[in-house]
Structures are given as C-alpha cells and as structure tokens.
Amino acid sequence: MGGCGVLTLCCRRGDEKRGFKRGKMAASHEASCSLLVDLDRQAPTEKELKELIEKGSTTDRISAVRDMIALTLSGESQTKLIMSVIKYIQPAGTNATSSAQNDPLVHVLKKTVLYFWEVCEKTDAQGNLLPELILVVDALRRDLSHPNEFIRGATLRFLARLRETEILEPLAPTVLDCLVHRQVVVRRNAILALTNIYKRVPDAVPDSHEIIEQLLLQEVDVTAKRNAFLMLFHCVPDRAVEYLRNAMETSDLAKGGDVFQQAIVELLKQLMQTNPHQKSQYIKVIFTLLQSKSEAVLFQCAATLLALSSSPTAIRASATTLVNLLNSNCDTNVKLVVVSKLEEVKKHFPETLVELTMEMLRCLTSTDSEIQKKVLGLSIDLVTAKNVEEVVLFLKKELVESSSAGGKTETEYRHLLIKFLHHATMKHRFVAPAILPILMDFAAARESKPATETISFVREIAHRQPELREDVITKLAFAFESIQNNWVFVTVLWIFGAHSSTYEQIVNVMGTVSRALEPFPLWLPEVEAEAGGAGATAGGGATVSVDGTYIMAVVPEQKQEPAASTSFRSLITGGDFFIASAVSTMLVKLVVTGFKLPIKQSQKESLRTEADKIISELENLGINKGIEYDAHERLRVNKRLLAVPQGKLAQTFVEQSLQSLSNMLDEDDAINNESGKEGDEEKMYVSVDQPLVFTQLMQKMGSDIAVDFVDADVAVKSDAIKSKQKAVKNVVQLTGFSDPIYMEAVVEVHQFDILLDLLLINKTKETLQNVVLELDALGGLKLCERPQVHTLAPGEEKKLRASVKVSSSEAGVVFGNLVYDSGPTDQTVIVLNEIHMDVIDYIHPASCSSSSFKQMWQDFEWENKIVVITEIKDLGEYLDHVRKLTNMRCQAHSAAPSSGSDFLSANLLAKSSFGEPVVANVSISKTSNGIEGYLRIRSRTQGIALALGEKVNMKQSKA
C-alpha cells in the first residue's frame, strides 16, 4: 500500500457526523487514499491504547499503532498519544543489542510508527508545527544512522513523503551522508529524500545538484541512477541536458538499464514540449536509445518519435522498431498494443510501412487469431506493385500450411488469408494466374467461410480477366464432383453458364453436370413391401416343376447396394431445389450461347436435347418431392426458353445476368472507395481557429533531422472547444428549478463507458448536510462508484463525476434519488429524472462484401420484423430516413429505385462499439395507399435488435 501502509481510510456511513466534518485534515487524507476500509471490531479507547503503548509487548504496540492510524484517518485525533509514542515506541531498536536491532518485529514496529507520523496531525489550528514533534527529529536522525539498512531505508522513504520543513531541514546533512552507503536500498531512498528536501527547503542543501551529478557518474545501480537523474532534472534541468549530451557521446545511455532509459524518454517528452526549438538535440538522444536491449524502452522511444516528429528518418526508425517488436515479442497483449501503434503510423504515414509489409506479415506465424486478423487488416492496403508478388508467394505458403491443420482457428485464418489474396489480386490483377491453381482446392473445402470466399474470388477473376476464363472453367469442371457446399455449387453453375464460350467448353460443362447427376432417373417410385399379393415372400416364390407340381425355390435375399452418388446429386434429391433451378438456368445459358456459335445444326439440337432432358428430370423430381413454387416456376420458364434459344427474351436473359454481376462488383468497389474517402475527410479535418504554420519562416535548427513544430497548446485548446460544444448538446436536467437542490448532468459516451459530469446547486439559504446521490442503472449498464456524502453551503455549487460501465449494446436507463437531512431525524428525497442511453451512441456504420452479408443474415437468430407505417411517399427518401434513424450503412452504392420502379429492397449493416454486427433488410413497395413493406433487423443478441426496432417504430412515420 502506498500512502498509509496498514490501512487507508476507515469510515462508516453511520459515522458521518464524526468522520466527515473534520475540515482540511480529513480532506487531505481522503485525497491521498483510494480505498474505504471499516474496522472489523470495536475501536479501542485512548486509555487502552496508552496502556498498550507503555506496557505492552512489541506485538501489542504494533496493534496499537495500527489502530491509531485507522482512527486518525477516520477523523479521531490522536495528538494526546504523540508523547507516549515518542517515549516508548520511537526509541525501539535504537539503543538495544545487535540481536534486538535485527528483530523482524522491531522492524515492523518502526515502519508502522513511520506510517503513523505520516498521517497524524502535525500542526495546530494556526498551522504551526506541534512542539512535541521537535523531539521526533532527534529520533529520526538516530534512525538515519542506524546500522540496519532496512530501518535506514524506511526512514528515508518516510522523509521523501514528508511536507513539514521544520523536520526536514535539520535532517539534510544526515541524508547526504546516506548517499554513499554501501547498501543500494539506502542510496535509492536517500536520493528520493534529498529530492523532497531540495523542493521544500532549497537552502538546506545548496550544492545538492553537484553531489547528485557526481553520483550519476559513479552509481552502478539502475534504480538509484534513475532517481538521481530525476532529481537533477527537477532541480537543474540544464545540468540534466548537459549530462545527456555527455552520456550520448560516451555511449553510456545505451548501456544503462531500462528503468533509467525510460525515465530519460519521459523527461525528453517534457523538454520537447517546453522547449520545442531544441527538439533536434533531444531526438538525437532518442535515436541513441533505440539501440537499447529493453523492449519497453524501444516501444517508448518509437511512440515518442511518432508523437513529436514527422521527419521521414524519425518515422522510418519508429516504424522499424515497432515491427521488430511485433516479431520478437511473444506476449499477445504486447503485440496488440504494438499493432495499434502501427495503425496510427499507417493512418498518417502509409508510405513508410509499405517497405515493412513483409516484415509485418511474418508475425502471422502467431497462433492468436486476433493478432492474425489485425496484422492482415493492417497490411491489406500496403500491398503495391513492387511487393505484391513477394506478398502473394508468402501468403500462398501460409495457406498451404494452414490447410494441413484442423480446428476452428485455422479455418478462420484460412478465410482471412483468402480474403487478403482476393483484395490484393483485384488490385494487382497480373498475379491472378499464380493464385488460381491453389484456389480450386479450397473451393471444395468443407468449411463454409473459406469455400464461399474462394468461389466469390474465382467468380470475380473470371469476370474481370477474360483471358483466364478458359482455365477457370476447366479447373472448376475437374473439381466439380468434390465440391460439398451448396452455395459454392450455385456460384460454379453461374460461372459455367456465363463464361462458357466455345462448343468444347459447353459440351465439357454439360457432361460434367450430367455425370454429377447420374444415375437417371432422379426419382424412383418406392416399391411397396406388400405388393404382389399375400403369397409373396421376400426370400423366394412358387415355381412349377417339369411334372407339374409346385415347389418353393429358396432364393437368398440380396441387399441392393445404393448407387454411388455425388454430393451434388445428394443435395438435389434431398430437396435443395434452389440448386436445381440454378442448373436449369445454366443449361439455358449454355444452349443460348451454343446457338450463337458457328457449328452444325445437329450439334445445336443435341445441346438443346440434353438440356431439356436434365430439366425434365429435375421438374419430375420436384413434382414428386414437393418443390417450392418459385423454383418450380423457374424450371418451367427455363424449359420454355429452351424452345426458342435465339429469341430476344433468351438473349436478354443471358446479357442481363452478366450485367447484374458487373453492377454488383461496381457497387462493392464504390462502397470501398467511399469508406476510404470518409477516412480521408476525417483525417483532413482541422479546427477553424487553428493557426497556420509556415515552415519556411521558422528558424533554422542546423540539424540533419528535420522536425516539424507541433503546437501542443493549440491542439489542447481545440480539443477543449470541441468537448465544450459537445457537452452543451448532452446536458440532461435531473431536478426542477423549484427543487431545493438543482441538479443537471453532462453525458459523455465513450466506447465502453459513460461519464456523467454532475452539477449540484444549493438553492436554499441553509446548509444542507449529509447530501447523498444514489444512482442505479438498468439495461446493460453498471455503476462503478459508491454513494458519497457531501455538505452544501447556501448557494454552493458542487461538481461530481460518476462512471457507468457499458457491458452490451442495449438501451439503458440511469435513475436515482438525491437525499439530504432536513431535520434531526427526517430526510428529504428528491426523485431524479431518468437518463436514457440511446443505443445509437454505440452503433457505427459498417460495410462488407455481399457474401459476408448473406452469411451473417443466415447465422443471426434474433430478428425484429417491423411493419412499415410512414407518411413518406418516396421510396428512396424513406430508405435515407431509416439509415439516419439506425445509423446504418446501405450496402448498395446507389440504393435509389430506378425511374418508374415501385419496389425497393436494400441491405443495411452497422457494428456496435463491442464489434457486434447488426444487419437489416428494407423491402418496400409503392401502392395507392402509400409505402408498404417490412423492415427486418437481425443480430446475434436480442437487445440490439429490439432497441433499433423500437427506435424505428417511434420515428419512422416522421419525414
């Protein structure tokens, strides 16, 4: 424990009149303590304590002093017992034998007494030192010369926290003598005590800085050296800077310990802010410390360079240091901190990290999925034409190695790698041929996410790179029967139908699909067990012999082995008629394409006959298995299109299919570009009152390292103005103007907590005592503070702060009462207005690929279906209104309906501060009665879906 040692603050709410009306002394104790501890027994009386001090054993005396500390901190003055402590306890272990001096109980007693001297009242009502404490000076001087180093160190530590100059000044010479003690613990605390004395009584040690400077050159202990440097900096900053210059020339800084080096870095930050014109010299020191072997020092140096310099040399050195830390450290938490710092570098200096992309990707060998996700997300925009081949080669090796390992973590890692390769290949398409062969293995994977991401990747390659279509179709046809995912089947069938352009490809694709569906027919009527009459048996039947008699031929029962069927056939015969309709659509496209080719008419007819045969089989299967209406209608329409493959309708059918994919890919690109622009706009935003800095007019520093001037005061002022403007909008009135106490709150919503800045004003002409603010919360909120007791003078204003922990993205309510004493036995209760926390404060717009959206829509089990009731007449206007209400982003770049369209369907996506995605679908149509339709919101948890739905229901009708 830091300040009080044994106990911190002992107080009961029932003892408020005794414990909280003690003036400045209590306020100072409360300011230095952070824990409220109650006595677990009846407090001893003054007489009992005195008897224990004078006649008790060492153990009894320790217990008595601890009780005195507790009582002092709870408001009970113990000044009457000071003389007893000085007479009977303070001399303990000083004039005794050597064995008594080294007694552990004596050491505990001496340390406990020092805690008592620290917390007891040492001044009278006029602020003068109590006369009794003059006697303590001599006792402390003897302890400073004690042969036991523990007692010396504890006494010096006490002097480092003492404020009374009358006690400190006479002890200065003895403290100086302790600077050359043989034990390190004594020297460390002696330097701290000397620092405290110099701050409060500079004349007591006029040449202390020279002594400390000499000590810096001779000291070998790292912590003592750190303490000495801190004192030199606070006392004579110029001498500290001069010491750094000399140490840098002699390479002593790089050899120093990590504790000493961290202190240097922290002090350099302060020097750069107070004396920015000397930044170049200070940054040279930081560059020297980059040779340190301590990872903590390296991180601090890199962070300092990022904060205080924008020169290319400094940024490159900082980024290189951070990347090396990322690869060398094994702690996951450290890696997360380093990655977050690298994200800041990327935001402001992305060109610097491009050179280090491969070094960052080597961190993917870590088994932590969060690290892998963050590193890939950090590197995805750093791939350029210069390093893309090297990056792709490395990720291909990682992909192959991850495929040999199992588990959910490796599956997620493969999905991230494929997604990264997808983005890199579409940005630099010349590497697609090198990636394509390995993708086919993952298209047939069992895992849904890697398989769907892979096939979407392949579809985009085939669409945007026509020269690779033949290779894509050939490889997909070869791997078709090994595919196991239904969504992958649908996408592969679409690729077959859209991009098969030659007769050989069409025949190959039709043959592949036909073989995957064999054996025909797809529907076999079940043979009833009792067919053939009562005399029929499973094992044989009646046979007529040569002489005309009947004999029973015993035939061994043969179990019919089921024909080997592919995954594709099993899905269709199992009732997945969406795939069946996709097969029929593919066949129509193939036949339409075949009729355009310059081939024989017999070949064209053979294609149509084969397609008609397969569609008929699928239709017959559907009729007998209960096909859905939509799928059945699609089969019938496709069968009619086969009759006229050269008609305008069939031609439009094929052309519009390709155009739809082009539109979807263009929309995805537009959404990604829009997200990037929003980030740029946010980065370029500056305050209107920020001054312009002309670097050409600034004074030349004569340094090789160019350092930009950063005005920290202006930044702080700008942030303060923004926070004040935001605070005015978030003021909530908690009581009325006619109440005895007026109270309002400023609500500040952060990522994981809510801060309430509370203002209380006593509007009466009386002093209100025992004022207690009692707050509670509901709906994923939890209050972090306990109620405290306050006293309000007439007209007094008091500012309080309460913190509310947010555990989920749900709408929460903070409510409570304000209680104060209105008489000897009466209390007045003021009920406060409720503070409603809006779920929109935790929701942020997000975007994703269409496949990811479909996967989330399928996985999320909580749905809130809302009927559209609005006065808005325009479909696009209603969609914009819903987007503003829910703070969600439309996944289509242009969701406005085309001219003359009376129907609109749009997908929306957002993420909470906790990373929880929430998806929504708006399906509306324009009728004579206005807009009708539904808004469906889905999420992984129930609360966020209900909260967003409630907000839409309340305000959807307002334009």
PDB file of C-alpha atoms in Angstrom, residues 514-664:
ATOM      1  CA  SER A 514     -24.797 -34.742 -66.207  1.00  0.00           C
ATOM      2  CA  ARG A 515     -22.271 -37.154 -64.697  1.00  0.00           C
ATOM      3  CA  ALA A 516     -22.695 -35.484 -61.307  1.00  0.00           C
ATOM      4  CA  LEU A 517     -26.476 -36.101 -61.538  1.00  0.00           C
ATOM      5  CA  GLU A 518     -26.262 -39.730 -62.670  1.00  0.00           C
ATOM      6  CA  PRO A 519     -27.771 -42.250 -62.409  1.00  0.00           C
ATOM      7  CA  PHE A 520     -31.032 -41.240 -64.068  1.00  0.00           C
ATOM      8  CA  PRO A 521     -33.922 -41.133 -63.405  1.00  0.00           C
ATOM      9  CA  LEU A 522     -33.584 -38.864 -60.370  1.00  0.00           C
ATOM     10  CA  TRP A 523     -36.958 -40.002 -58.995  1.00  0.00           C
ATOM     11  CA  LEU A 524     -37.594 -43.731 -58.362  1.00  0.00           C
ATOM     12  CA  PRO A 525     -41.093 -44.689 -57.035  1.00  0.00           C
ATOM     13  CA  GLU A 526     -40.869 -46.632 -53.809  1.00  0.00           C
ATOM     14  CA  VAL A 527     -41.874 -50.320 -54.158  1.00  0.00           C
ATOM     15  CA  GLU A 528     -44.418 -51.264 -51.555  1.00  0.00           C
ATOM     16  CA  ALA A 529     -43.390 -54.061 -49.295  1.00  0.00           C
ATOM     17  CA  GLU A 530     -46.641 -55.978 -49.691  1.00  0.00           C
ATOM     18  CA  ALA A 531     -47.036 -55.662 -53.467  1.00  0.00           C
ATOM     19  CA  GLY A 532     -47.627 -58.912 -55.363  1.00  0.00           C
ATOM     20  CA  GLY A 533     -50.276 -60.477 -53.046  1.00  0.00           C
ATOM     21  CA  ALA A 534     -50.314 -62.265 -49.760  1.00  0.00           C
ATOM     22  CA  GLY A 535     -48.302 -65.248 -51.007  1.00  0.00           C
ATOM     23  CA  ALA A 536     -45.314 -63.192 -51.959  1.00  0.00           C
ATOM     24  CA  THR A 537     -42.234 -63.588 -49.801  1.00  0.00           C
ATOM     25  CA  ALA A 538     -39.037 -61.715 -49.601  1.00  0.00           C
ATOM     26  CA  GLY A 539     -36.879 -64.747 -49.859  1.00  0.00           C
ATOM     27  CA  GLY A 540     -38.342 -66.517 -52.917  1.00  0.00           C
ATOM     28  CA  GLY A 541     -41.502 -67.536 -54.809  1.00  0.00           C
ATOM     29  CA  ALA A 542     -43.560 -70.547 -56.103  1.00  0.00           C
ATOM     30  CA  THR A 543     -42.111 -72.378 -59.155  1.00  0.00           C
ATOM     31  CA  VAL A 544     -43.756 -75.043 -61.420  1.00  0.00           C
ATOM     32  CA  SER A 545     -41.597 -78.144 -61.880  1.00  0.00           C
ATOM     33  CA  VAL A 546     -41.407 -80.398 -65.004  1.00  0.00           C
ATOM     34  CA  ASP A 547     -44.037 -82.818 -63.678  1.00  0.00           C
ATOM     35  CA  GLY A 548     -46.499 -80.028 -62.952  1.00  0.00           C
ATOM     36  CA  THR A 549     -46.065 -79.850 -59.170  1.00  0.00           C
ATOM     37  CA  TYR A 550     -45.367 -76.642 -57.282  1.00  0.00           C
ATOM     38  CA  ILE A 551     -42.124 -76.273 -55.489  1.00  0.00           C
ATOM     39  CA  MET A 552     -40.719 -73.364 -53.409  1.00  0.00           C
ATOM     40  CA  ALA A 553     -37.446 -72.042 -54.726  1.00  0.00           C
ATOM     41  CA  VAL A 554     -35.385 -70.642 -51.891  1.00  0.00           C
ATOM     42  CA  VAL A 555     -33.525 -67.588 -53.173  1.00  0.00           C
ATOM     43  CA  PRO A 556     -31.071 -65.881 -50.841  1.00  0.00           C
ATOM     44  CA  GLU A 557     -32.102 -62.309 -50.135  1.00  0.00           C
ATOM     45  CA  GLN A 558     -29.842 -59.834 -51.903  1.00  0.00           C
ATOM     46  CA  LYS A 559     -29.433 -56.401 -50.445  1.00  0.00           C
ATOM     47  CA  GLN A 560     -29.378 -53.829 -53.164  1.00  0.00           C
ATOM     48  CA  GLU A 561     -26.308 -51.670 -52.813  1.00  0.00           C
ATOM     49  CA  PRO A 562     -27.129 -47.998 -53.247  1.00  0.00           C
ATOM     50  CA  ALA A 563     -25.577 -46.480 -56.300  1.00  0.00           C
ATOM     51  CA  ALA A 564     -22.646 -44.245 -55.593  1.00  0.00           C
ATOM     52  CA  SER A 565     -23.910 -40.667 -55.665  1.00  0.00           C
ATOM     53  CA  THR A 566     -22.058 -37.382 -55.595  1.00  0.00           C
ATOM     54  CA  SER A 567     -22.607 -34.552 -53.139  1.00  0.00           C
ATOM     55  CA  PHE A 568     -24.269 -32.628 -55.961  1.00  0.00           C
ATOM     56  CA  ARG A 569     -26.879 -35.353 -56.626  1.00  0.00           C
ATOM     57  CA  SER A 570     -27.492 -35.841 -52.893  1.00  0.00           C
ATOM     58  CA  LEU A 571     -28.294 -32.173 -52.407  1.00  0.00           C
ATOM     59  CA  ILE A 572     -30.792 -32.087 -55.274  1.00  0.00           C
ATOM     60  CA  THR A 573     -32.506 -35.369 -54.486  1.00  0.00           C
ATOM     61  CA  GLY A 574     -32.563 -34.298 -50.851  1.00  0.00           C
ATOM     62  CA  GLY A 575     -34.826 -31.364 -51.716  1.00  0.00           C
ATOM     63  CA  ASP A 576     -32.498 -28.428 -52.444  1.00  0.00           C
ATOM     64  CA  PHE A 577     -34.421 -27.129 -55.443  1.00  0.00           C
ATOM     65  CA  PHE A 578     -32.647 -23.795 -55.420  1.00  0.00           C
ATOM     66  CA  ILE A 579     -29.628 -25.651 -56.859  1.00  0.00           C
ATOM     67  CA  ALA A 580     -31.987 -27.396 -59.321  1.00  0.00           C
ATOM     68  CA  SER A 581     -33.232 -24.040 -60.590  1.00  0.00           C
ATOM     69  CA  ALA A 582     -29.592 -22.871 -60.877  1.00  0.00           C
ATOM     70  CA  VAL A 583     -28.837 -25.966 -63.004  1.00  0.00           C
ATOM     71  CA  SER A 584     -31.722 -25.172 -65.337  1.00  0.00           C
ATOM     72  CA  THR A 585     -30.626 -21.543 -65.652  1.00  0.00           C
ATOM     73  CA  MET A 586     -27.087 -22.650 -66.514  1.00  0.00           C
ATOM     74  CA  LEU A 587     -28.371 -25.054 -69.166  1.00  0.00           C
ATOM     75  CA  VAL A 588     -30.440 -22.316 -70.813  1.00  0.00           C
ATOM     76  CA  LYS A 589     -27.408 -20.014 -70.955  1.00  0.00           C
ATOM     77  CA  LEU A 590     -25.260 -22.791 -72.449  1.00  0.00           C
ATOM     78  CA  VAL A 591     -27.837 -23.570 -75.131  1.00  0.00           C
ATOM     79  CA  VAL A 592     -28.323 -19.884 -75.992  1.00  0.00           C
ATOM     80  CA  THR A 593     -24.551 -19.473 -76.284  1.00  0.00           C
ATOM     81  CA  GLY A 594     -24.293 -22.668 -78.366  1.00  0.00           C
ATOM     82  CA  PHE A 595     -26.910 -21.469 -80.851  1.00  0.00           C
ATOM     83  CA  LYS A 596     -24.786 -18.356 -81.463  1.00  0.00           C
ATOM     84  CA  LEU A 597     -21.736 -20.404 -82.367  1.00  0.00           C
ATOM     85  CA  PRO A 598     -20.890 -21.318 -85.999  1.00  0.00           C
ATOM     86  CA  ILE A 599     -21.475 -25.048 -85.521  1.00  0.00           C
ATOM     87  CA  LYS A 600     -23.709 -27.633 -87.194  1.00  0.00           C
ATOM     88  CA  GLN A 601     -27.408 -27.577 -86.535  1.00  0.00           C
ATOM     89  CA  SER A 602     -27.295 -31.168 -85.317  1.00  0.00           C
ATOM     90  CA  GLN A 603     -24.781 -30.173 -82.652  1.00  0.00           C
ATOM     91  CA  LYS A 604     -27.039 -27.315 -81.549  1.00  0.00           C
ATOM     92  CA  GLU A 605     -30.028 -29.649 -81.338  1.00  0.00           C
ATOM     93  CA  SER A 606     -28.054 -32.183 -79.362  1.00  0.00           C
ATOM     94  CA  LEU A 607     -27.223 -29.487 -76.814  1.00  0.00           C
ATOM     95  CA  ARG A 608     -30.878 -28.493 -76.519  1.00  0.00           C
ATOM     96  CA  THR A 609     -31.988 -32.124 -76.230  1.00  0.00           C
ATOM     97  CA  GLU A 610     -29.509 -32.842 -73.437  1.00  0.00           C
ATOM     98  CA  ALA A 611     -30.541 -29.688 -71.573  1.00  0.00           C
ATOM     99  CA  ASP A 612     -34.241 -30.459 -71.965  1.00  0.00           C
ATOM    100  CA  LYS A 613     -33.675 -33.977 -70.664  1.00  0.00           C
ATOM    101  CA  ILE A 614     -31.944 -32.753 -67.485  1.00  0.00           C
ATOM    102  CA  ILE A 615     -34.539 -30.028 -66.807  1.00  0.00           C
ATOM    103  CA  SER A 616     -37.361 -32.563 -67.271  1.00  0.00           C
ATOM    104  CA  GLU A 617     -35.716 -34.862 -64.766  1.00  0.00           C
ATOM    105  CA  LEU A 618     -35.413 -32.014 -62.289  1.00  0.00           C
ATOM    106  CA  GLU A 619     -39.044 -30.994 -62.818  1.00  0.00           C
ATOM    107  CA  ASN A 620     -40.260 -34.575 -62.359  1.00  0.00           C
ATOM    108  CA  LEU A 621     -38.235 -34.871 -59.156  1.00  0.00           C
ATOM    109  CA  GLY A 622     -39.671 -31.618 -57.866  1.00  0.00           C
ATOM    110  CA  ILE A 623     -43.265 -32.555 -58.545  1.00  0.00           C
ATOM    111  CA  ASN A 624     -42.882 -35.776 -56.570  1.00  0.00           C
ATOM    112  CA  LYS A 625     -40.781 -34.246 -53.737  1.00  0.00           C
ATOM    113  CA  GLY A 626     -42.849 -31.113 -53.155  1.00  0.00           C
ATOM    114  CA  ILE A 627     -40.877 -28.353 -54.889  1.00  0.00           C
ATOM    115  CA  GLU A 628     -41.403 -24.741 -53.888  1.00  0.00           C
ATOM    116  CA  TYR A 629     -43.467 -22.575 -56.142  1.00  0.00           C
ATOM    117  CA  ASP A 630     -40.647 -20.184 -57.051  1.00  0.00           C
ATOM    118  CA  ALA A 631     -38.241 -22.970 -58.001  1.00  0.00           C
ATOM    119  CA  HIS A 632     -40.926 -24.791 -59.998  1.00  0.00           C
ATOM    120  CA  GLU A 633     -41.814 -21.613 -61.859  1.00  0.00           C
ATOM    121  CA  ARG A 634     -38.141 -21.056 -62.676  1.00  0.00           C
ATOM    122  CA  LEU A 635     -37.877 -24.596 -64.123  1.00  0.00           C
ATOM    123  CA  ARG A 636     -40.943 -24.061 -66.273  1.00  0.00           C
ATOM    124  CA  VAL A 637     -39.733 -20.703 -67.586  1.00  0.00           C
ATOM    125  CA  ASN A 638     -36.298 -22.115 -68.405  1.00  0.00           C
ATOM    126  CA  LYS A 639     -37.886 -25.037 -70.237  1.00  0.00           C
ATOM    127  CA  ARG A 640     -39.893 -22.607 -72.368  1.00  0.00           C
ATOM    128  CA  LEU A 641     -36.769 -20.568 -73.122  1.00  0.00           C
ATOM    129  CA  LEU A 642     -35.130 -23.725 -74.496  1.00  0.00           C
ATOM    130  CA  ALA A 643     -37.797 -23.878 -77.165  1.00  0.00           C
ATOM    131  CA  VAL A 644     -36.698 -20.516 -78.614  1.00  0.00           C
ATOM    132  CA  PRO A 645     -32.993 -20.127 -77.741  1.00  0.00           C
ATOM    133  CA  GLN A 646     -32.467 -17.473 -80.415  1.00  0.00           C
ATOM    134  CA  GLY A 647     -35.377 -15.317 -79.275  1.00  0.00           C
ATOM    135  CA  LYS A 648     -34.966 -11.838 -77.823  1.00  0.00           C
ATOM    136  CA  LEU A 649     -36.097 -12.929 -74.375  1.00  0.00           C
ATOM    137  CA  ALA A 650     -33.445 -15.640 -74.141  1.00  0.00           C
ATOM    138  CA  GLN A 651     -30.723 -13.290 -75.393  1.00  0.00           C
ATOM    139  CA  THR A 652     -31.716 -10.623 -72.870  1.00  0.00           C
ATOM    140  CA  PHE A 653     -31.740 -13.257 -70.143  1.00  0.00           C
ATOM    141  CA  VAL A 654     -28.057 -14.048 -70.745  1.00  0.00           C
ATOM    142  CA  GLU A 655     -26.922 -10.453 -71.188  1.00  0.00           C
ATOM    143  CA  GLN A 656     -28.705  -9.147 -68.089  1.00  0.00           C
ATOM    144  CA  SER A 657     -27.140 -11.880 -65.989  1.00  0.00           C
ATOM    145  CA  LEU A 658     -23.623 -10.644 -66.775  1.00  0.00           C
ATOM    146  CA  GLN A 659     -24.698  -7.039 -66.329  1.00  0.00           C
ATOM    147  CA  SER A 660     -26.071  -7.807 -62.858  1.00  0.00           C
ATOM    148  CA  LEU A 661     -22.724  -9.175 -61.730  1.00  0.00           C
ATOM    149  CA  SER A 662     -20.928  -6.136 -63.141  1.00  0.00           C
ATOM    150  CA  ASN A 663     -23.262  -3.825 -61.240  1.00  0.00           C
ATOM    151  CA  MET A 664     -22.756  -5.727 -58.009  1.00  0.00           C
TER     152      MET A 664
END
